């Protein structure tokens, strides 16, 4: 049995080595961002999704499930380590969504265009680009893995990739959602050794003016708090991404999953064993 397990493990790591950072499963270095190394299961799977192990400066920073058709993330998963990392003043895109042979590090569009001799339109086929987010009335570039939840510059800069961003109502992003990110998260995570977070966006019926990027109908977040290697508690939050609504609802994890079941038309399990038992 042990031999078989070992063999499976070796096989799994060989498979892993064969893949680039846009991957077929969140394994290897990418599994660390999920509680119990287990990604969400159930209805959070659009038909043309890409799993991105977000790499910046050759380090794995967080994980994103990306909807290539709607050009928004389904969710980003990361470990909460709030701090004073600075913001990055430009935006990255994901080279491996353009062509799987490209570099695994996120990079700026201009650099990719120069390096691979391609056009902005080539980049935009597989993902949102800076241009899609220019001059949006009432909409911010809303981070799913926010820069303030990482505690040094490079970790924070890595969140400035358009594969981690959705068009988010400006008022919500700058008020109620920000309060959730800063105050609620900090209060709720008191006493936790490690807090695993998954933040996602429910696709909506409308797009930004370019017609290329979906405007989500809801933004949600869930957290699993671990202390002494055991799950201690979990919580959730849900916000309608509607102009000037600016309300974030605190929910239990179970209640959030019930709401998500309705919104995604199928059962959603965010954390292994609901983060309540091993
Ligand atoms: C961030 O900076 C503020 C002000 O300098 C300081 O009070 C706070 O402790 C810092 N937070 C972290 C997590 O380093
Ligand atoms: C990806 O890039 C490689 C190397 O530049 C090229 O040979 C290949 O045709 C590209 N694949 C696609 C799908 O564009
Ligand atoms: C959500 O919970 C946090 C932490 O308990 C609390 O500070 C905050 O006021 C609550 N927000 C709402 C909208 O109820
Ligand atoms: C999107 O359109 C469908 C079908 O018309 C409707 O059932 C659904 O409620 C709409 N969703 C939103 C967020 O408006
Ligand atoms: C769920 O079903 C409704 C009604 O059929 C549809 O409008 C909506 O887009 C579906 N949601 C997702 C995430 O597929």
Short mmCIF file of C-alpha atoms and ligand atoms in Angstrom, two decimals:
data_model
loop_
_atom_site.label_atom_id
_atom_site.label_comp_id
_atom_site.label_asym_id
_atom_site.label_seq_id
_atom_site.Cartn_x
_atom_site.Cartn_y
_atom_site.Cartn_z
CA UNK A 1 0.00 0.00 0.00
CA UNK A 2 2.76 2.37 0.99
CA UNK A 3 4.62 1.43 -2.18
CA UNK A 4 1.56 2.16 -4.27
CA UNK A 5 1.07 5.52 -2.58
CA UNK A 6 4.69 6.37 -3.20
CA UNK A 7 4.36 5.37 -6.82
CA UNK A 8 1.24 7.51 -7.17
CA UNK A 9 3.05 10.40 -5.57
CA UNK A 10 6.01 10.06 -7.93
CA UNK A 11 3.61 9.85 -10.88
CA UNK A 12 1.74 12.92 -9.67
CA UNK A 13 4.92 14.93 -9.34
CA UNK A 14 6.07 13.82 -12.82
CA UNK A 15 2.75 14.95 -14.22
CA UNK A 16 3.19 18.17 -12.33
CA UNK A 17 6.66 18.79 -13.78
CA UNK A 18 5.25 18.27 -17.25
CA UNK A 19 2.90 21.19 -16.82
CA UNK A 20 3.45 24.89 -16.93
CA UNK A 21 1.86 27.37 -14.57
CA UNK A 22 -1.43 27.37 -16.33
CA UNK A 23 -2.22 23.89 -15.09
CA UNK A 24 -4.77 21.12 -15.37
CA UNK A 25 -5.15 20.75 -11.59
CA UNK A 26 -4.17 22.79 -8.54
CA UNK A 27 -1.41 20.43 -7.42
CA UNK A 28 2.17 20.77 -6.25
CA UNK A 29 3.19 24.31 -5.24
CA UNK A 30 -0.29 25.58 -6.03
CA UNK A 31 -2.10 23.36 -3.52
CA UNK A 32 -0.64 25.28 -0.56
CA UNK A 33 -3.15 28.11 -1.06
CA UNK A 34 -6.14 25.86 -0.30
CA UNK A 35 -7.25 24.59 3.10
CA UNK A 36 -6.33 20.87 3.32
CA UNK A 37 -4.75 21.40 -0.12
CA UNK A 38 -8.25 20.97 -1.53
CA UNK A 39 -9.74 23.40 -4.07
CA UNK A 40 -13.48 24.12 -4.01
CA UNK A 41 -15.69 21.53 -5.66
CA UNK A 42 -19.07 21.60 -7.30
CA UNK A 43 -20.65 24.15 -9.60
CA UNK A 44 -17.77 26.66 -9.68
CA UNK A 45 -16.59 25.34 -13.04
CA UNK A 46 -17.30 27.32 -16.17
CA UNK A 47 -16.82 25.46 -19.45
CA UNK A 48 -13.65 27.18 -20.57
CA UNK A 49 -11.76 27.66 -17.31
CA UNK A 50 -8.02 27.93 -16.78
CA UNK A 51 -6.26 27.15 -13.55
CA UNK A 52 -3.55 29.70 -12.94
CA UNK A 53 -0.82 29.29 -10.34
CA UNK A 54 0.01 32.96 -10.06
CA UNK A 55 3.77 33.38 -10.32
CA UNK A 56 5.60 36.64 -9.81
CA UNK A 57 9.38 36.95 -9.62
CA UNK A 58 9.61 33.15 -9.84
CA UNK A 59 7.57 32.59 -6.66
CA UNK A 60 4.07 31.15 -6.31
CA UNK A 61 1.83 33.84 -4.80
CA UNK A 62 -1.79 32.62 -5.01
CA UNK A 63 -4.12 30.58 -7.22
CA UNK A 64 -6.86 31.71 -9.61
CA UNK A 65 -9.55 29.83 -11.49
CA UNK A 66 -10.07 31.96 -14.60
CA UNK A 67 -13.08 32.05 -16.93
CA UNK A 68 -11.57 32.57 -20.38
CA UNK A 69 -14.96 33.18 -22.03
CA UNK A 70 -16.10 35.91 -19.66
CA UNK A 71 -12.53 37.13 -19.06
CA UNK A 72 -12.95 37.38 -15.30
CA UNK A 73 -11.71 35.17 -12.49
CA UNK A 74 -14.13 32.67 -10.97
CA UNK A 75 -12.16 32.91 -7.73
CA UNK A 76 -8.73 33.56 -6.29
CA UNK A 77 -7.44 31.52 -3.34
CA UNK A 78 -4.72 32.73 -1.00
CA UNK A 79 -3.39 32.81 2.54
CA UNK A 80 -4.31 35.95 4.49
CA UNK A 81 -1.21 37.81 5.64
CA UNK A 82 -2.22 41.44 6.01
CA UNK A 83 0.51 44.02 5.86
CA UNK A 84 1.88 47.14 4.33
CA UNK A 85 2.96 45.94 0.91
CA UNK A 86 2.86 48.80 -1.61
CA UNK A 87 0.62 48.97 -4.66
CA UNK A 88 1.96 48.38 -8.15
CA UNK A 89 1.25 51.20 -10.57
CA UNK A 90 0.64 49.12 -13.69
CA UNK A 91 -1.13 45.85 -14.53
CA UNK A 92 0.07 42.39 -15.36
CA UNK A 93 -1.46 39.80 -17.66
CA UNK A 94 -0.86 36.03 -17.84
CA UNK A 95 1.55 35.01 -20.64
CA UNK A 96 0.61 31.34 -20.48
CA UNK A 97 -3.04 32.05 -21.31
CA UNK A 98 -1.80 33.47 -24.63
CA UNK A 99 0.42 30.51 -25.40
CA UNK A 100 1.26 27.74 -22.95
CA UNK A 101 4.93 27.82 -23.98
CA UNK A 102 5.34 31.42 -22.77
CA UNK A 103 7.03 32.42 -19.50
CA UNK A 104 5.27 31.41 -16.28
CA UNK A 105 5.79 34.78 -14.59
CA UNK A 106 3.00 37.33 -14.87
CA UNK A 107 4.18 40.27 -16.94
CA UNK A 108 3.11 43.61 -18.36
CA UNK A 109 1.36 43.57 -21.71
CA UNK A 110 3.96 45.81 -23.40
CA UNK A 111 6.82 43.55 -22.35
CA UNK A 112 5.02 40.45 -23.64
CA UNK A 113 4.21 42.12 -26.95
CA UNK A 114 7.86 43.04 -27.39
CA UNK A 115 9.29 39.74 -26.25
CA UNK A 116 7.07 37.46 -28.33
CA UNK A 117 6.43 39.83 -31.26
CA UNK A 118 2.67 39.65 -30.89
CA UNK A 119 -0.09 42.28 -30.77
CA UNK A 120 -2.34 43.58 -28.03
CA UNK A 121 -5.21 41.78 -29.79
CA UNK A 122 -3.29 38.50 -29.48
CA UNK A 123 -3.01 39.06 -25.73
CA UNK A 124 -6.67 40.05 -25.45
CA UNK A 125 -8.01 36.90 -27.08
CA UNK A 126 -7.46 34.86 -23.94
CA UNK A 127 -7.96 37.45 -21.20
CA UNK A 128 -8.87 40.99 -20.19
CA UNK A 129 -6.33 43.69 -21.00
CA UNK A 130 -5.74 47.16 -19.60
CA UNK A 131 -7.79 48.72 -22.41
CA UNK A 132 -10.94 46.86 -21.30
CA UNK A 133 -10.80 48.63 -17.93
CA UNK A 134 -10.05 52.15 -19.19
CA UNK A 135 -12.54 54.95 -18.43
CA UNK A 136 -15.18 52.82 -16.78
CA UNK A 137 -17.94 54.87 -15.20
CA UNK A 138 -18.82 53.65 -11.67
CA UNK A 139 -16.58 50.57 -11.90
CA UNK A 140 -13.23 49.92 -10.22
CA UNK A 141 -10.69 47.23 -10.87
CA UNK A 142 -11.77 45.08 -7.94
CA UNK A 143 -9.13 42.70 -6.61
CA UNK A 144 -10.25 39.23 -5.53
CA UNK A 145 -6.94 38.57 -3.77
CA UNK A 146 -6.42 42.12 -2.45
CA UNK A 147 -3.01 43.75 -2.18
CA UNK A 148 -3.64 44.62 1.49
CA UNK A 149 -3.87 40.93 2.41
CA UNK A 150 -0.21 40.32 1.64
CA UNK A 151 2.65 41.52 3.71
CA UNK A 152 5.42 42.57 1.46
CA UNK A 153 5.85 44.47 -1.77
CA UNK A 154 6.31 41.62 -4.20
CA UNK A 155 3.41 39.64 -2.72
CA UNK A 156 1.18 42.71 -3.00
CA UNK A 157 2.36 43.57 -6.51
CA UNK A 158 1.48 40.06 -7.66
CA UNK A 159 -2.19 40.85 -7.02
CA UNK A 160 -2.06 43.52 -9.74
CA UNK A 161 -2.78 41.07 -12.50
CA UNK A 162 -5.92 41.44 -14.59
CA UNK A 163 -6.64 37.73 -14.12
CA UNK A 164 -7.30 38.57 -10.42
CA UNK A 165 -9.60 41.52 -11.18
CA UNK A 166 -13.30 42.03 -11.84
CA UNK A 167 -15.29 45.14 -12.71
CA UNK A 168 -16.56 46.05 -9.24
CA UNK A 169 -18.93 48.84 -8.30
CA UNK A 170 -16.70 51.71 -7.21
CA UNK A 171 -18.66 52.54 -4.07
CA UNK A 172 -18.70 48.90 -2.97
CA UNK A 173 -14.98 48.49 -3.62
CA UNK A 174 -14.03 51.61 -1.73
CA UNK A 175 -16.50 51.37 1.14
CA UNK A 176 -18.38 48.27 2.32
CA UNK A 177 -16.13 45.69 0.62
CA UNK A 178 -13.03 47.48 1.79
CA UNK A 179 -14.41 47.49 5.34
CA UNK A 180 -14.95 43.77 5.04
CA UNK A 181 -11.40 43.25 3.76
CA UNK A 182 -9.81 45.42 6.40
CA UNK A 183 -11.99 45.39 9.53
CA UNK A 184 -14.07 42.23 9.42
CA UNK A 185 -11.20 40.06 8.22
CA UNK A 186 -8.89 41.43 10.87
CA UNK A 187 -11.47 40.93 13.67
CA UNK A 188 -12.55 37.47 12.55
CA UNK A 189 -9.02 36.17 12.09
CA UNK A 190 -7.89 37.03 15.63
CA UNK A 191 -6.28 33.95 17.15
CA UNK A 192 -5.86 32.09 13.84
CA UNK A 193 -2.43 30.72 12.89
CA UNK A 194 -3.38 30.47 9.22
CA UNK A 195 -6.41 31.88 7.46
CA UNK A 196 -7.23 30.47 4.02
CA UNK A 197 -9.35 32.73 1.84
CA UNK A 198 -11.30 32.14 -1.35
CA UNK A 199 -12.86 35.17 -2.98
CA UNK A 200 -15.02 34.86 -6.06
CA UNK A 201 -17.37 36.60 -8.47
CA UNK A 202 -20.70 35.35 -9.79
CA UNK A 203 -20.95 36.22 -13.50
CA UNK A 204 -23.67 38.71 -14.41
CA UNK A 205 -25.65 39.48 -17.56
CA UNK A 206 -23.76 42.57 -18.67
CA UNK A 207 -20.26 43.51 -19.83
CA UNK A 208 -17.98 46.53 -19.80
CA UNK A 209 -18.30 48.77 -22.92
CA UNK A 210 -15.67 46.80 -24.89
CA UNK A 211 -18.15 43.91 -24.68
CA UNK A 212 -15.32 41.60 -23.72
CA UNK A 213 -15.37 41.49 -19.90
CA UNK A 214 -18.30 40.32 -17.79
CA UNK A 215 -19.57 42.48 -14.93
CA UNK A 216 -20.25 40.11 -12.02
CA UNK A 217 -23.63 40.18 -10.29
CA UNK A 218 -22.17 39.28 -6.89
CA UNK A 219 -18.81 39.23 -5.14
CA UNK A 220 -18.33 36.72 -2.30
CA UNK A 221 -15.59 35.64 0.05
CA UNK A 222 -15.05 32.77 2.46
CA UNK A 223 -12.36 32.14 5.05
CA UNK A 224 -11.16 29.11 6.99
CA UNK A 225 -9.22 29.75 10.19
CA UNK A 226 -6.71 27.14 11.41
CA UNK A 227 -5.15 27.07 14.84
CA UNK A 228 -2.71 24.46 16.15
CA UNK A 229 -3.14 22.62 12.83
CA UNK A 230 -6.88 22.25 13.44
CA UNK A 231 -9.74 24.14 11.81
CA UNK A 232 -11.14 26.61 14.35
CA UNK A 233 -13.87 28.49 12.49
CA UNK A 234 -15.06 29.63 9.10
CA UNK A 235 -17.08 32.56 7.81
CA UNK A 236 -18.36 34.14 4.63
CA UNK A 237 -19.50 37.38 3.02
CA UNK A 238 -21.69 38.24 0.05
CA UNK A 239 -22.25 41.53 -1.77
CA UNK A 240 -24.43 42.42 -4.72
CA UNK A 241 -22.25 44.18 -7.29
CA UNK A 242 -24.92 46.71 -8.13
CA UNK A 243 -24.34 50.42 -8.72
CA UNK A 244 -24.29 52.29 -5.40
CA UNK A 245 -25.79 49.42 -3.41
CA UNK A 246 -22.68 49.16 -1.23
CA UNK A 247 -23.78 46.42 1.18
CA UNK A 248 -21.74 43.43 2.37
CA UNK A 249 -23.60 40.74 4.26
CA UNK A 250 -21.79 38.66 6.90
CA UNK A 251 -22.79 35.02 6.55
CA UNK A 252 -21.87 31.68 8.04
CA UNK A 253 -19.98 29.47 5.61
CA UNK A 254 -23.03 27.19 5.31
CA UNK A 255 -25.34 30.09 4.53
CA UNK A 256 -22.92 31.42 1.91
CA UNK A 257 -22.75 28.01 0.25
CA UNK A 258 -26.56 27.88 0.19
CA UNK A 259 -26.68 31.27 -1.53
CA UNK A 260 -23.97 30.25 -3.99
CA UNK A 261 -25.90 27.09 -4.82
CA UNK A 262 -28.75 29.27 -6.06
CA UNK A 263 -26.49 31.67 -7.90
CA UNK A 264 -24.40 29.00 -9.63
CA UNK A 265 -27.24 26.53 -10.20
CA UNK A 266 -25.47 23.73 -8.34
CA UNK A 267 -23.89 22.66 -5.08
CA UNK A 268 -20.71 24.49 -4.08
CA UNK A 269 -18.28 23.23 -1.43
CA UNK A 270 -15.64 25.81 -0.64
CA UNK A 271 -13.49 24.05 1.96
CA UNK A 272 -12.78 20.38 2.52
CA UNK A 273 -15.14 19.06 5.24
CA UNK A 274 -16.49 22.62 5.57
CA UNK A 275 -13.32 23.51 7.50
CA UNK A 276 -14.79 22.09 10.69
CA UNK A 277 -13.14 18.69 11.07
CA UNK A 278 -10.15 16.83 9.69
C1 LIG B 1 1.51 48.96 8.83
O1 LIG B 1 1.95 50.28 9.07
C2 LIG B 1 1.29 50.90 10.18
C3 LIG B 1 1.74 52.35 10.24
O2 LIG B 1 3.10 52.46 9.97
C4 LIG B 1 1.65 50.12 11.46
O3 LIG B 1 0.99 50.70 12.56
C5 LIG B 1 1.17 48.68 11.29
O4 LIG B 1 1.54 47.92 12.41
C6 LIG B 1 1.77 48.05 10.01
N1 LIG B 1 1.15 46.75 9.82
C7 LIG B 1 1.85 45.66 9.58
C8 LIG B 1 1.08 44.39 9.47
O5 LIG B 1 3.06 45.65 9.41
C1 LIG B 2 3.12 29.11 -29.17
O1 LIG B 2 4.42 29.62 -29.32
C2 LIG B 2 5.29 28.73 -29.98
C3 LIG B 2 6.70 29.31 -29.88
O2 LIG B 2 6.70 30.66 -30.25
C4 LIG B 2 4.79 28.54 -31.42
O3 LIG B 2 5.63 27.64 -32.09
C5 LIG B 2 3.37 28.00 -31.37
O4 LIG B 2 2.85 27.94 -32.67
C6 LIG B 2 2.48 28.88 -30.52
N1 LIG B 2 1.20 28.23 -30.33
C7 LIG B 2 0.06 28.84 -30.60
C8 LIG B 2 -1.17 28.05 -30.31
O5 LIG B 2 0.01 29.99 -31.01
C1 LIG B 3 -19.60 41.82 10.01
O1 LIG B 3 -18.87 41.25 11.09
C2 LIG B 3 -17.84 42.10 11.59
C3 LIG B 3 -17.01 41.30 12.60
O2 LIG B 3 -17.82 40.73 13.57
C4 LIG B 3 -18.44 43.35 12.17
O3 LIG B 3 -17.42 44.20 12.65
C5 LIG B 3 -19.20 44.06 11.05
O4 LIG B 3 -19.85 45.20 11.57
C6 LIG B 3 -20.24 43.12 10.44
N1 LIG B 3 -20.80 43.78 9.28
C7 LIG B 3 -22.11 43.85 9.05
C8 LIG B 3 -22.51 44.55 7.79
O5 LIG B 3 -22.91 43.37 9.81
C1 LIG B 4 -29.74 37.33 -15.87
O1 LIG B 4 -30.74 36.96 -16.81
C2 LIG B 4 -31.47 35.77 -16.45
C3 LIG B 4 -32.38 35.39 -17.59
O2 LIG B 4 -33.07 36.51 -18.09
C4 LIG B 4 -32.22 36.03 -15.14
O3 LIG B 4 -32.88 34.85 -14.74
C5 LIG B 4 -31.23 36.45 -14.07
O4 LIG B 4 -31.90 36.79 -12.89
C6 LIG B 4 -30.38 37.63 -14.54
N1 LIG B 4 -29.34 37.87 -13.54
C7 LIG B 4 -29.09 39.09 -13.07
C8 LIG B 4 -28.01 39.20 -12.04
O5 LIG B 4 -29.69 40.07 -13.43
C1 LIG B 5 -28.07 30.01 -13.39
O1 LIG B 5 -29.32 29.90 -14.03
C2 LIG B 5 -29.90 31.16 -14.37
C3 LIG B 5 -31.30 30.93 -14.88
O2 LIG B 5 -31.29 29.89 -15.82
C4 LIG B 5 -28.99 31.88 -15.36
O3 LIG B 5 -29.51 33.17 -15.66
C5 LIG B 5 -27.61 32.05 -14.74
O4 LIG B 5 -26.73 32.65 -15.68
C6 LIG B 5 -27.06 30.73 -14.28
N1 LIG B 5 -25.84 30.99 -13.53
C7 LIG B 5 -24.67 30.48 -13.86
C8 LIG B 5 -23.51 30.89 -13.02
O5 LIG B 5 -24.53 29.69 -14.78
#
